[in-house]
Coordinates of C-alpha atoms and ligand atoms in Angstrom, one line a residue:
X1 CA 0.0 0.0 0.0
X2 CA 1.7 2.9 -1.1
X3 CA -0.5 5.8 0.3
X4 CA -1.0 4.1 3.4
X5 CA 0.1 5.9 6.5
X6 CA 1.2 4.6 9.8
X7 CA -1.3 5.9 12.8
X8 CA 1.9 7.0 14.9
X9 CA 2.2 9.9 11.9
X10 CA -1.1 10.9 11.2
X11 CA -1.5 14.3 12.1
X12 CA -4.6 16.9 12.3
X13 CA -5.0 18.3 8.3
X14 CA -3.6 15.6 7.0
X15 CA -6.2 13.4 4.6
X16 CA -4.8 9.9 5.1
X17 CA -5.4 6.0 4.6
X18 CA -4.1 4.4 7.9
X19 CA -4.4 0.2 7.4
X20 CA -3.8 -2.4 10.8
X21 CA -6.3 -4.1 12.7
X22 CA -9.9 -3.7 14.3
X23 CA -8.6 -3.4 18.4
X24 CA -12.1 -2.4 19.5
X25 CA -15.6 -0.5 18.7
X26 CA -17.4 0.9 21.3
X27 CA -20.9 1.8 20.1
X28 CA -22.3 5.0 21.9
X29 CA -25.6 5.5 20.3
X30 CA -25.4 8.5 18.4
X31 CA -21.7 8.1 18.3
X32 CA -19.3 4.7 17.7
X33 CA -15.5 4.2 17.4
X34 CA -13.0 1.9 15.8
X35 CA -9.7 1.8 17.3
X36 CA -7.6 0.8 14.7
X37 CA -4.3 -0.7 15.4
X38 CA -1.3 -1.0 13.6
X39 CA 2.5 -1.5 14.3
X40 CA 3.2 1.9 15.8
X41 CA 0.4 2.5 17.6
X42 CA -3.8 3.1 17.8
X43 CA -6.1 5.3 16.0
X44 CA -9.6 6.6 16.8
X45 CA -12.0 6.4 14.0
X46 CA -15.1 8.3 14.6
X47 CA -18.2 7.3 13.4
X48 CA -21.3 9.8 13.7
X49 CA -24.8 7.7 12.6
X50 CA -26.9 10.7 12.0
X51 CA -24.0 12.6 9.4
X52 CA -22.7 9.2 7.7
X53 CA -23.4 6.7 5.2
X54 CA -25.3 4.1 6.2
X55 CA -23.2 1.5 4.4
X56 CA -20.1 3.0 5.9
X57 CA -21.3 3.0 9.5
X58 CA -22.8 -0.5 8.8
X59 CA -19.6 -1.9 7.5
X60 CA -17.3 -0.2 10.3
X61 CA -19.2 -1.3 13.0
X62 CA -20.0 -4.5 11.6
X63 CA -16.6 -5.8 11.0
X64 CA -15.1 -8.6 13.6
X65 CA -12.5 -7.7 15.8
X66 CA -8.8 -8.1 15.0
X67 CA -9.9 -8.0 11.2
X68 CA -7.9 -6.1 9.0
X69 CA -8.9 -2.8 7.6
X70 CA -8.2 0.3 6.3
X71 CA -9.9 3.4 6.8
X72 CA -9.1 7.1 4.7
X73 CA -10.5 9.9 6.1
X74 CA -9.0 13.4 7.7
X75 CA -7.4 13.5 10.9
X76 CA -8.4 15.9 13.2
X77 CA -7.1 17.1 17.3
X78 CA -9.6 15.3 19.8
X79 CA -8.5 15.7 23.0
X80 CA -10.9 12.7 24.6
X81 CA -9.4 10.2 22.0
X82 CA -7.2 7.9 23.5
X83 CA -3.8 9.2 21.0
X84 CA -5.4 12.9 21.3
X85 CA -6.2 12.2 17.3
X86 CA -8.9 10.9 15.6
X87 CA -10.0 10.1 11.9
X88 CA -13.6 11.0 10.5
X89 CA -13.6 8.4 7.6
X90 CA -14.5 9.0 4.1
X91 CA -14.1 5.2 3.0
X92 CA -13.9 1.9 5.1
X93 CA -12.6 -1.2 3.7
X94 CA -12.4 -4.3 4.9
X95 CA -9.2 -6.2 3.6
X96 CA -9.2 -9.7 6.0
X97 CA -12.3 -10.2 8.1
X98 CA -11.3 -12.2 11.1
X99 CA -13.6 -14.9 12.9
X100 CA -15.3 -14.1 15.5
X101 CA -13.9 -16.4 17.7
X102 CA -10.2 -15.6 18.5
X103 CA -8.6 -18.9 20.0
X104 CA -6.7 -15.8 21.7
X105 CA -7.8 -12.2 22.5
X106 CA -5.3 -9.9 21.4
X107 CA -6.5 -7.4 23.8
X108 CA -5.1 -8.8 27.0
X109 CA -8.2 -8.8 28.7
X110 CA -8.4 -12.8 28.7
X111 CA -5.3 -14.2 30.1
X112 CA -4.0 -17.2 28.0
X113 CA -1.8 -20.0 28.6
X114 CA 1.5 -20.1 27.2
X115 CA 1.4 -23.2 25.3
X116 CA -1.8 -21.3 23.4
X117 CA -0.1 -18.7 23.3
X118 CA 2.7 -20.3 21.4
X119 CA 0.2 -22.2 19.5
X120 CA -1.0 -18.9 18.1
X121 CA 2.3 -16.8 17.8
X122 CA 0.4 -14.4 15.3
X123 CA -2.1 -13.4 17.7
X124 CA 0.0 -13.4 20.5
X125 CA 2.6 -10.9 19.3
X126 CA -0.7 -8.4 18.6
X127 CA -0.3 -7.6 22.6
X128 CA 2.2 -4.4 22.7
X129 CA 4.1 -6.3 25.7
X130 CA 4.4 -9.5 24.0
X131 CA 5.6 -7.7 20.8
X132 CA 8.1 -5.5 23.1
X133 CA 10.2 -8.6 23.7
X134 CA 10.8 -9.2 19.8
X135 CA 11.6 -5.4 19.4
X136 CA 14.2 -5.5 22.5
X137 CA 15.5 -8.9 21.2
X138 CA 15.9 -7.2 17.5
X139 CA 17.5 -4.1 19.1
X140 CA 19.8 -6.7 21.7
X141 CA 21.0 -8.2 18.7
X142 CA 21.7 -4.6 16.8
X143 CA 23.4 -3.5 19.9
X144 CA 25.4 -6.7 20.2
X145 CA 26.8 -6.5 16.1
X146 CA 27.8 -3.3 16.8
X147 CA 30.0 -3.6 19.7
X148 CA 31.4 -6.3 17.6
X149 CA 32.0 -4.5 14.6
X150 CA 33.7 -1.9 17.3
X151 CA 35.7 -4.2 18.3
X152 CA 36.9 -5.5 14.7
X153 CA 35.3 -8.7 14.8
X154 CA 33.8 -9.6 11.7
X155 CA 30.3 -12.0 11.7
X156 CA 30.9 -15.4 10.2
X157 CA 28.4 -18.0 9.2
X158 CA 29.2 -21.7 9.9
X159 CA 27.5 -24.8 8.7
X160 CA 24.7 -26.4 10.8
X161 CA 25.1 -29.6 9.5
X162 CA 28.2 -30.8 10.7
X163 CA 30.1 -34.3 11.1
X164 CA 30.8 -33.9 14.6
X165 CA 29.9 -32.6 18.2
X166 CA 31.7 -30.3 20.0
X167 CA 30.3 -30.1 23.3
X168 CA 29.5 -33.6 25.1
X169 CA 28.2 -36.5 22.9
X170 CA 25.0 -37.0 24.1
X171 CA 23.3 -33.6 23.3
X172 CA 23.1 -34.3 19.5
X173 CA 20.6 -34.4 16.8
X174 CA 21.4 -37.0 14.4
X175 CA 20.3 -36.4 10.7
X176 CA 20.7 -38.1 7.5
X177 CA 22.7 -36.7 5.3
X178 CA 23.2 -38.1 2.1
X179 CA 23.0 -41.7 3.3
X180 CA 25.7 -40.8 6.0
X181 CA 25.6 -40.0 9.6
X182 CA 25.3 -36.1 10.4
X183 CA 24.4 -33.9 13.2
X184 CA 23.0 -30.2 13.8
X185 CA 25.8 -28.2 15.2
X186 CA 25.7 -28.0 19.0
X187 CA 28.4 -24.6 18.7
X188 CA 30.6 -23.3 16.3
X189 CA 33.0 -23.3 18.1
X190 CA 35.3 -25.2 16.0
X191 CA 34.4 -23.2 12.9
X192 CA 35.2 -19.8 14.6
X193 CA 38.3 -20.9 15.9
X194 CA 39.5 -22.2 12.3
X195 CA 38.3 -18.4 11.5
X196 CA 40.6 -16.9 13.6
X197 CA 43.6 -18.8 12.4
X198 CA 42.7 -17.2 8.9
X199 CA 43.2 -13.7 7.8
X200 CA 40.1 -12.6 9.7
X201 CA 41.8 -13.3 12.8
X202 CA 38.4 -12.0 15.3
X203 CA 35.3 -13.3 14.4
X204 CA 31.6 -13.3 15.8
X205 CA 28.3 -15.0 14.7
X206 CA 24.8 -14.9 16.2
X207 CA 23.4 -17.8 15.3
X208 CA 21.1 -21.3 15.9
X209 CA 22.6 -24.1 18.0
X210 CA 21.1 -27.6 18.3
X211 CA 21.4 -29.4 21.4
X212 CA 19.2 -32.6 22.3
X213 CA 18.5 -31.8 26.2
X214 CA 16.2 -34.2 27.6
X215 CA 15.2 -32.1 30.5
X216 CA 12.5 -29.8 30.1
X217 CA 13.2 -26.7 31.8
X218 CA 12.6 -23.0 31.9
X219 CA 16.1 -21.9 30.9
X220 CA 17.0 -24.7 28.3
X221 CA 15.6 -24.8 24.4
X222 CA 16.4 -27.4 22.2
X223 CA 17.3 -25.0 19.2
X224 CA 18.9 -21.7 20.9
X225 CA 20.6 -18.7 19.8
X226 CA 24.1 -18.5 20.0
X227 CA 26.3 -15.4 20.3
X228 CA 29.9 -16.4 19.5
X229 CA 33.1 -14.7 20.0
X230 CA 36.6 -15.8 18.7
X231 CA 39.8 -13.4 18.4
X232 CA 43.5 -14.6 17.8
X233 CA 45.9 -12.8 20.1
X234 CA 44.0 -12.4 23.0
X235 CA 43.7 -14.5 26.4
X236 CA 40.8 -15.3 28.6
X237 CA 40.6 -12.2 30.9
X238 CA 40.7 -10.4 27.9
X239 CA 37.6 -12.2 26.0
X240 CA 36.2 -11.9 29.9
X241 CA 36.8 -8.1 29.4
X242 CA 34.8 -8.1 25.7
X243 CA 32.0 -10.6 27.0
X244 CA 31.1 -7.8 29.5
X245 CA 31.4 -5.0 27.3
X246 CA 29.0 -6.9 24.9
X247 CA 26.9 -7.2 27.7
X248 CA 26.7 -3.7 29.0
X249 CA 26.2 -2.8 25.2
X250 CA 23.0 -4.5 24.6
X251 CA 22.0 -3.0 28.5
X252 CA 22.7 0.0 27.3
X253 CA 21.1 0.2 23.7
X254 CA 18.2 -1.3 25.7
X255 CA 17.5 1.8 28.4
X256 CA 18.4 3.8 25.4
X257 CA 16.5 2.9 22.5
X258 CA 13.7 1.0 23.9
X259 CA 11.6 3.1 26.7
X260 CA 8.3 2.4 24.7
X261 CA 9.0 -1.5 24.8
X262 CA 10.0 -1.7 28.9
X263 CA 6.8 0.5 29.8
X264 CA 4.5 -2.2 27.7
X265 CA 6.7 -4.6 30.0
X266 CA 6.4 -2.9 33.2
X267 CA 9.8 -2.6 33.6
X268 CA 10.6 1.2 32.8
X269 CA 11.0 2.0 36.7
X270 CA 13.4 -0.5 37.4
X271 CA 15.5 -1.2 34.2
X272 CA 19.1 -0.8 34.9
X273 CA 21.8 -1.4 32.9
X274 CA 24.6 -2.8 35.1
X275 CA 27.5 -0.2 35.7
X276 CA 30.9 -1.3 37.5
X277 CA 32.8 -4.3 36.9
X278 CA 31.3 -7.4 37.0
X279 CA 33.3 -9.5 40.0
X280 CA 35.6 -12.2 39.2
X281 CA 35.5 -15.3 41.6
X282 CA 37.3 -18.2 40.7
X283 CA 36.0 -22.0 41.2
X284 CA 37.2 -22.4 44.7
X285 CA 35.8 -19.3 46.0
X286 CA 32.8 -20.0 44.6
X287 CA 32.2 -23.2 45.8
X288 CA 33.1 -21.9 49.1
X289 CA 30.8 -19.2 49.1
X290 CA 28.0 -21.7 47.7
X291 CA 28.6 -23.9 50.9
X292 CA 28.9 -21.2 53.1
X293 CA 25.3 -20.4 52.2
X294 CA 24.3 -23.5 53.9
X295 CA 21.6 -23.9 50.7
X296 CA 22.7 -27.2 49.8
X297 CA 22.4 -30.3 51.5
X298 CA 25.5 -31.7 50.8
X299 CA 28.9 -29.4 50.5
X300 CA 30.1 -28.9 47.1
X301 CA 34.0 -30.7 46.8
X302 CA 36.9 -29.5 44.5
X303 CA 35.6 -30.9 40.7
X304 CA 32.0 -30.8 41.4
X305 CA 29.9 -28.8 39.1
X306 CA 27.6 -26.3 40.0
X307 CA 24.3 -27.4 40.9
X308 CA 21.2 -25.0 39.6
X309 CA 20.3 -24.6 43.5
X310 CA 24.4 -23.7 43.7
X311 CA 24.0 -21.4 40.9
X312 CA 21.0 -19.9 42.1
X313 CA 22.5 -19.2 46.0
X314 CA 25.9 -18.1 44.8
X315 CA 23.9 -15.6 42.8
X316 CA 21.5 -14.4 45.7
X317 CA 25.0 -13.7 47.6
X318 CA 26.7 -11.7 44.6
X319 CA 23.6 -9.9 43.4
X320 CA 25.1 -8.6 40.3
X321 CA 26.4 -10.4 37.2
X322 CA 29.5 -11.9 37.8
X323 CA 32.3 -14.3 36.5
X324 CA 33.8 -17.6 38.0
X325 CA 37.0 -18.5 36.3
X326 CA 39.9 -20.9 36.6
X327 CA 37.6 -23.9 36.9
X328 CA 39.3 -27.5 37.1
X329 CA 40.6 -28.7 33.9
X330 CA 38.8 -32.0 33.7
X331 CA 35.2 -30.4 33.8
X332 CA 36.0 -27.9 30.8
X333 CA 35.8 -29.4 27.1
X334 CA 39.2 -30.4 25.6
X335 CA 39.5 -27.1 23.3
X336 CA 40.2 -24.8 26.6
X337 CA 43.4 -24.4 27.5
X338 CA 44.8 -25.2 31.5
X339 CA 47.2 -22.9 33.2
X340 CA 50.6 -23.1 31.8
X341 CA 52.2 -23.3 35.6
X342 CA 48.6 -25.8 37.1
X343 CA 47.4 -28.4 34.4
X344 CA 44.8 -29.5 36.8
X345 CA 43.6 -25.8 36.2
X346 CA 41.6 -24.2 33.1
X347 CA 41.5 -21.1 31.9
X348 CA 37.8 -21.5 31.5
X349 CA 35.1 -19.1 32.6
X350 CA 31.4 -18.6 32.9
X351 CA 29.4 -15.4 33.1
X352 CA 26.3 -15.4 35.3
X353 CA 23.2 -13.5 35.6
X354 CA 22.6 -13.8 39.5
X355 CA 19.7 -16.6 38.0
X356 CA 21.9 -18.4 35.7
X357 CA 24.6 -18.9 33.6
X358 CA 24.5 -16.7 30.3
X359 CA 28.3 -17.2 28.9
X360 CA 30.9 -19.6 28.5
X361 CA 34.4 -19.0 27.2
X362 CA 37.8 -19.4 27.5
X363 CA 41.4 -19.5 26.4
X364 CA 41.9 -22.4 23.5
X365 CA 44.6 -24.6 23.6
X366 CA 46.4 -24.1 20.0
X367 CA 49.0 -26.0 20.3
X368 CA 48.6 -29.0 18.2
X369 CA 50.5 -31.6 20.1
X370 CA 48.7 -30.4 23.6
X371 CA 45.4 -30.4 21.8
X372 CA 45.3 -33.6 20.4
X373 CA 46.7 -35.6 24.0
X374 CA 43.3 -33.7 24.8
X375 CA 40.6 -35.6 22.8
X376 CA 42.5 -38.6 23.4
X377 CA 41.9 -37.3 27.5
X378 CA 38.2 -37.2 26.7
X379 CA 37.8 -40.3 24.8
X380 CA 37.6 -38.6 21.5
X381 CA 39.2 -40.0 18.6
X382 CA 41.4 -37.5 16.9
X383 CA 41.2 -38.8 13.6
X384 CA 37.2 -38.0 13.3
X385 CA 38.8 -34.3 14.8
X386 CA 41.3 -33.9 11.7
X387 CA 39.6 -31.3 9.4
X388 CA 39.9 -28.7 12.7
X389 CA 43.1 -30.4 14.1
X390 CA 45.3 -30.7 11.0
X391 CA 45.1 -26.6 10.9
X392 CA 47.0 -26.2 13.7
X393 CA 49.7 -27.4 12.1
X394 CA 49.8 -24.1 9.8
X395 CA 49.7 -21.7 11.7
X396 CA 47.4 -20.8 14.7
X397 CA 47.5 -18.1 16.9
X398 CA 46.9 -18.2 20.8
X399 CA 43.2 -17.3 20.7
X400 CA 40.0 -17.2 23.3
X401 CA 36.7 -16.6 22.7
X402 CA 33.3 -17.0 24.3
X403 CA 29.5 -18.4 23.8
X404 CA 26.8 -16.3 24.7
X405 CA 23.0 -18.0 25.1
X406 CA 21.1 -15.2 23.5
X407 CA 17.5 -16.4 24.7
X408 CA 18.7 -16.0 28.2
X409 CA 20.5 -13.0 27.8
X410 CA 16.9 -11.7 27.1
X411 CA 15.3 -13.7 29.7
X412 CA 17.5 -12.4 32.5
X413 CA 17.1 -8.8 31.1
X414 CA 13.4 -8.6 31.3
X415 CA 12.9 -10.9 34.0
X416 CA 10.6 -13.7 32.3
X417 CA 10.2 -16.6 33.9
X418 CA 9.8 -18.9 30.6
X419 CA 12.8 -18.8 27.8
X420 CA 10.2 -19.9 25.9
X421 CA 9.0 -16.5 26.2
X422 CA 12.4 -15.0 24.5
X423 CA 11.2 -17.3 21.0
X424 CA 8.8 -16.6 18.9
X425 CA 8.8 -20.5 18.0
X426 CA 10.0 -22.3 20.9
X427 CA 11.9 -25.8 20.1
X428 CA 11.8 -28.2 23.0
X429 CA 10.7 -31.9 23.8
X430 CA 6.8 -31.5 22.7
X431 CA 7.7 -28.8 20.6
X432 CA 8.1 -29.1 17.0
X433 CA 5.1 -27.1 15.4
X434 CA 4.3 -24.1 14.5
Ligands
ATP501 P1 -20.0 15.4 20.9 O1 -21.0 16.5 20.8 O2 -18.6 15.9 21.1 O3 -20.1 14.5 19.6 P2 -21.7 14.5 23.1 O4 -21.2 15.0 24.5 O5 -22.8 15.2 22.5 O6 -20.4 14.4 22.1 P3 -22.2 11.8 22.4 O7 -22.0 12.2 21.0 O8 -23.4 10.9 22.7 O9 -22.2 13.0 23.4 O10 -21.0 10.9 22.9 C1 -21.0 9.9 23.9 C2 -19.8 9.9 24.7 O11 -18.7 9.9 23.9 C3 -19.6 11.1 25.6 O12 -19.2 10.6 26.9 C4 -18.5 11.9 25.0 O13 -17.7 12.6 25.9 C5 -17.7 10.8 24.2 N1 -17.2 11.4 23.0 C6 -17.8 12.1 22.1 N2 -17.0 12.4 21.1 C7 -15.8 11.8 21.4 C8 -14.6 11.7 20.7 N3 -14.4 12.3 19.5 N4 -13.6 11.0 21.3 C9 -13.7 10.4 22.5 N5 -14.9 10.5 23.2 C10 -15.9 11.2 22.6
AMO502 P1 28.0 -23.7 26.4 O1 27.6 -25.1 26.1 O2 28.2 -23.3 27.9 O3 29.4 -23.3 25.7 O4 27.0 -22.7 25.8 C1 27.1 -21.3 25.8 C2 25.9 -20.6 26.3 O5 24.8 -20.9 25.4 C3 23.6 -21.0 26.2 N1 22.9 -22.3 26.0 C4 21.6 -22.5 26.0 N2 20.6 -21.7 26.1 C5 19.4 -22.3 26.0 N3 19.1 -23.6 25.8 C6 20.2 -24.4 25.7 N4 19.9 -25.8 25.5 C7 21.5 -23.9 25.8 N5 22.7 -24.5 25.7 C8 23.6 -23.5 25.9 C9 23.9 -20.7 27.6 C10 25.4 -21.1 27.7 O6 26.1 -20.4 28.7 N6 31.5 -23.6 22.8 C11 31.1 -23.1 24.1 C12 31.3 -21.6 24.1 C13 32.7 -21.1 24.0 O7 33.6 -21.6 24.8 O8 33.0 -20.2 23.2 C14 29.7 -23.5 24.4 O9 28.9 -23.8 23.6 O10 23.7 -19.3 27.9

């Protein structure tokens, strides 16, 4: 529609064809209105049953809710409508007629469960605070390039259908591929580390990662979003030092570009991006602080991971976002590398939101002796390894990086309780349609 002008610009004097949906008519008497609602906003459509067409009154206040329409008519100042505007229309016409029974209602006014709501993603995203997470999500990902592109990273693509897992054997979708075994890429982080060996030498990617959880939790999708970051040259306090700065950027971009979207959330009071340094504990202090808690039943030992209840009081102590570093070597993946002067120790980190982990990353070992002993370590046969291990023989830099879960990153931000709630469609075990 070429002439067709969004309700958020319509001004008084202006003759204009607005187009979105029916929200409501309230029907007066004498008097009626349409609200009509389209992406940026509502509109007030008058309609006065002495002074109109019959068919045109008929038609406007005739129509089903949520149908599509679009009305041309002037705009005039009208202080009692609800956007201070209204339009008196000249023509009406409906475009989509919707049902008249929603298996939703966009309006809010019915609450509705989230698997419905998931069921019926269209409708759902018609509610301005469902639609505010998209909008923050889109601007969270902006705000994330950016700092990238700051930084001289340069985004990547890598393949989804891969040959191997990277990230603990059991968490993999097979697929068919050709007649031979494949699998949806659980990270790429052996792609982006190949990248940084090349001439690109710092590399991001915000992309889908496939993992085959068979718990069904809040925080954990089947299909996530993945923010990657991979730089040659660099060591793990310094990716630490980018991971938080990529944080604080999309924070940031958030309070700045997004008041509408947090007061459809009910969160423009209390949003805060977080200012300060975000503490660095290492493993020992943490689980020391987690027992010290007295949250757990039984005392965390040197090697154990961290529990979610562990997680959760560690986080209720520190109250901010925070990392824990220098984690024991044999519970990080074989591509981080361990203290030169402690084997036993990794240069591996996490990044937590005081409810749970958003980040992992670390310094990679690259040298190609070290890093194939470490498959062999973790039962992993080298050979299947060779297309990422044989380039470490030409050349690679030292290099760190991190992984970012995107869906939480949102979650934690706006406080939802369901990840689910960060997708528009959701993958998880009784998930797989629409
Ligand atoms: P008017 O003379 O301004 O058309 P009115 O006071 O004679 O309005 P009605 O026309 O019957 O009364 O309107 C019914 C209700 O709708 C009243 O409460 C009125 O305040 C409200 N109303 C009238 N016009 C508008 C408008 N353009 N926007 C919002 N509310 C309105
Ligand atoms: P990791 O497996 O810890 O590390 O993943 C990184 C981050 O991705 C998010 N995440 C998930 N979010 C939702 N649902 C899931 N099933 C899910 N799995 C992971 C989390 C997590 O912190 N290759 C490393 C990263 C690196 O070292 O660069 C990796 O994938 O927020």
């Amino acid at each position: 529609m070429r002439n067709r002008t969004y309700t958020a610009d319509a001004e008084p004097g202006d003759t204009v064809t607005v187009a979105g949906w029916v929200h409501e008519i309230r029907d007066l008497g004498g008097i009626a209105f349409l609200i009509l609602r389209d992406t940026t906003g509502k509109i007030q459509v008058k309609f006065e049953k002495d002074e109109m067409d019959d068919d045109l009154v008929e038609t406007g206040l005739g129509v089903h809710r949520e149908s599509v329409i679009s009305v041309t008519g002037d705009v005039a100042e009208e202080p009692r409508a609800p956007t201070g505007v209204e339009v008196t229309p000249e023509s009406l016409d409906v475009i989509a007629e919707a049902e008249a029974q929603l298996p939703l209602d966009p309006s809010g006014k019915v609450d509705a469960e989230l698997s419905t709501r998931l069921d019926n993603r269209t409708l759902d995203l018609r509610k301005d605070e469902v639609k505010a997470i998209f909008e923050i999500r889109a601007e969270v990902q902006r705000a994330v390039r950016d700092k990238f592109r700051d930084l001289r990273a340069t985004e990547i693509n890598t393949p989804k259908i891969v040959a191997t897992g990277t990230e603990g054997g059991t968490e993999l979708f097979p697929i068919t591929y050709f007649g031979k075994e494949a699998f949806m890429n659980q990270s790429p982080q052996l792609f982006k580390q190949l990248m940084v060996g090349s001439g690109l030498e710092r590399v991001f990617e915000v992309g889908p990662i496939f993992r085959a959880e068979e718990h069904n939790t809040p925080r954990h999708l089947n299909e996530a979003t993945s923010i990657d970051f991979e730089s040659a040259f660099i060591d793990h306090t310094e990716a630490m030092d980018v991971c938080e700065a990529v944080v604080k950027a999309a924070y940031e971009a958030v309070e700045e570009n997004c008041q509408d979207e947090l007061e459809a959330l009910g969160l423009a009071e209390e949003f805060e991006a977080p200012s300060g340094e975000f503490p660095r504990l290492t493993y020992e202090e943490a689980i020391q602080r987690i027992n010290a808690t007295g949250e757990l039943d039984e005392q965390l030992v040197w090697g154990d991971d961290l529990p979610t209840e562990g997680e959760k009081a560690l986080g209720d102590d520190v109250g901010e976002h925070y990392f824990i570093t220098d984690w024991p070597s044999e519970i990080k993946p074989f591509y981080i590398k361990d203290h030169d002067d402690d084997e036993t120790l990794s240069t591996g980190f996490d990044m937590m939101h005081p409810n749970m982990e958003l980040v992992s990353g670390g310094q990679r070992e690259h040298r190609y002796d070290h890093l194939v002993a470490g498959f062999e370590q973790q039962g992993l046969d080298p050979d299947a390894f060779e297309y990422y291990t044989k380039m470490f023989k030409y050349g690679m830099p030292p290099h760190a990086g991190f992984g970012l879960g995107g869906e939480r990153l949102i979650m934690t931000m706006l406080g939802l309780e369901n990840i689910r709630e960060a997708v528009l469609f959701p993958r998880d075990r009784q998930r797989l349609s629409p």
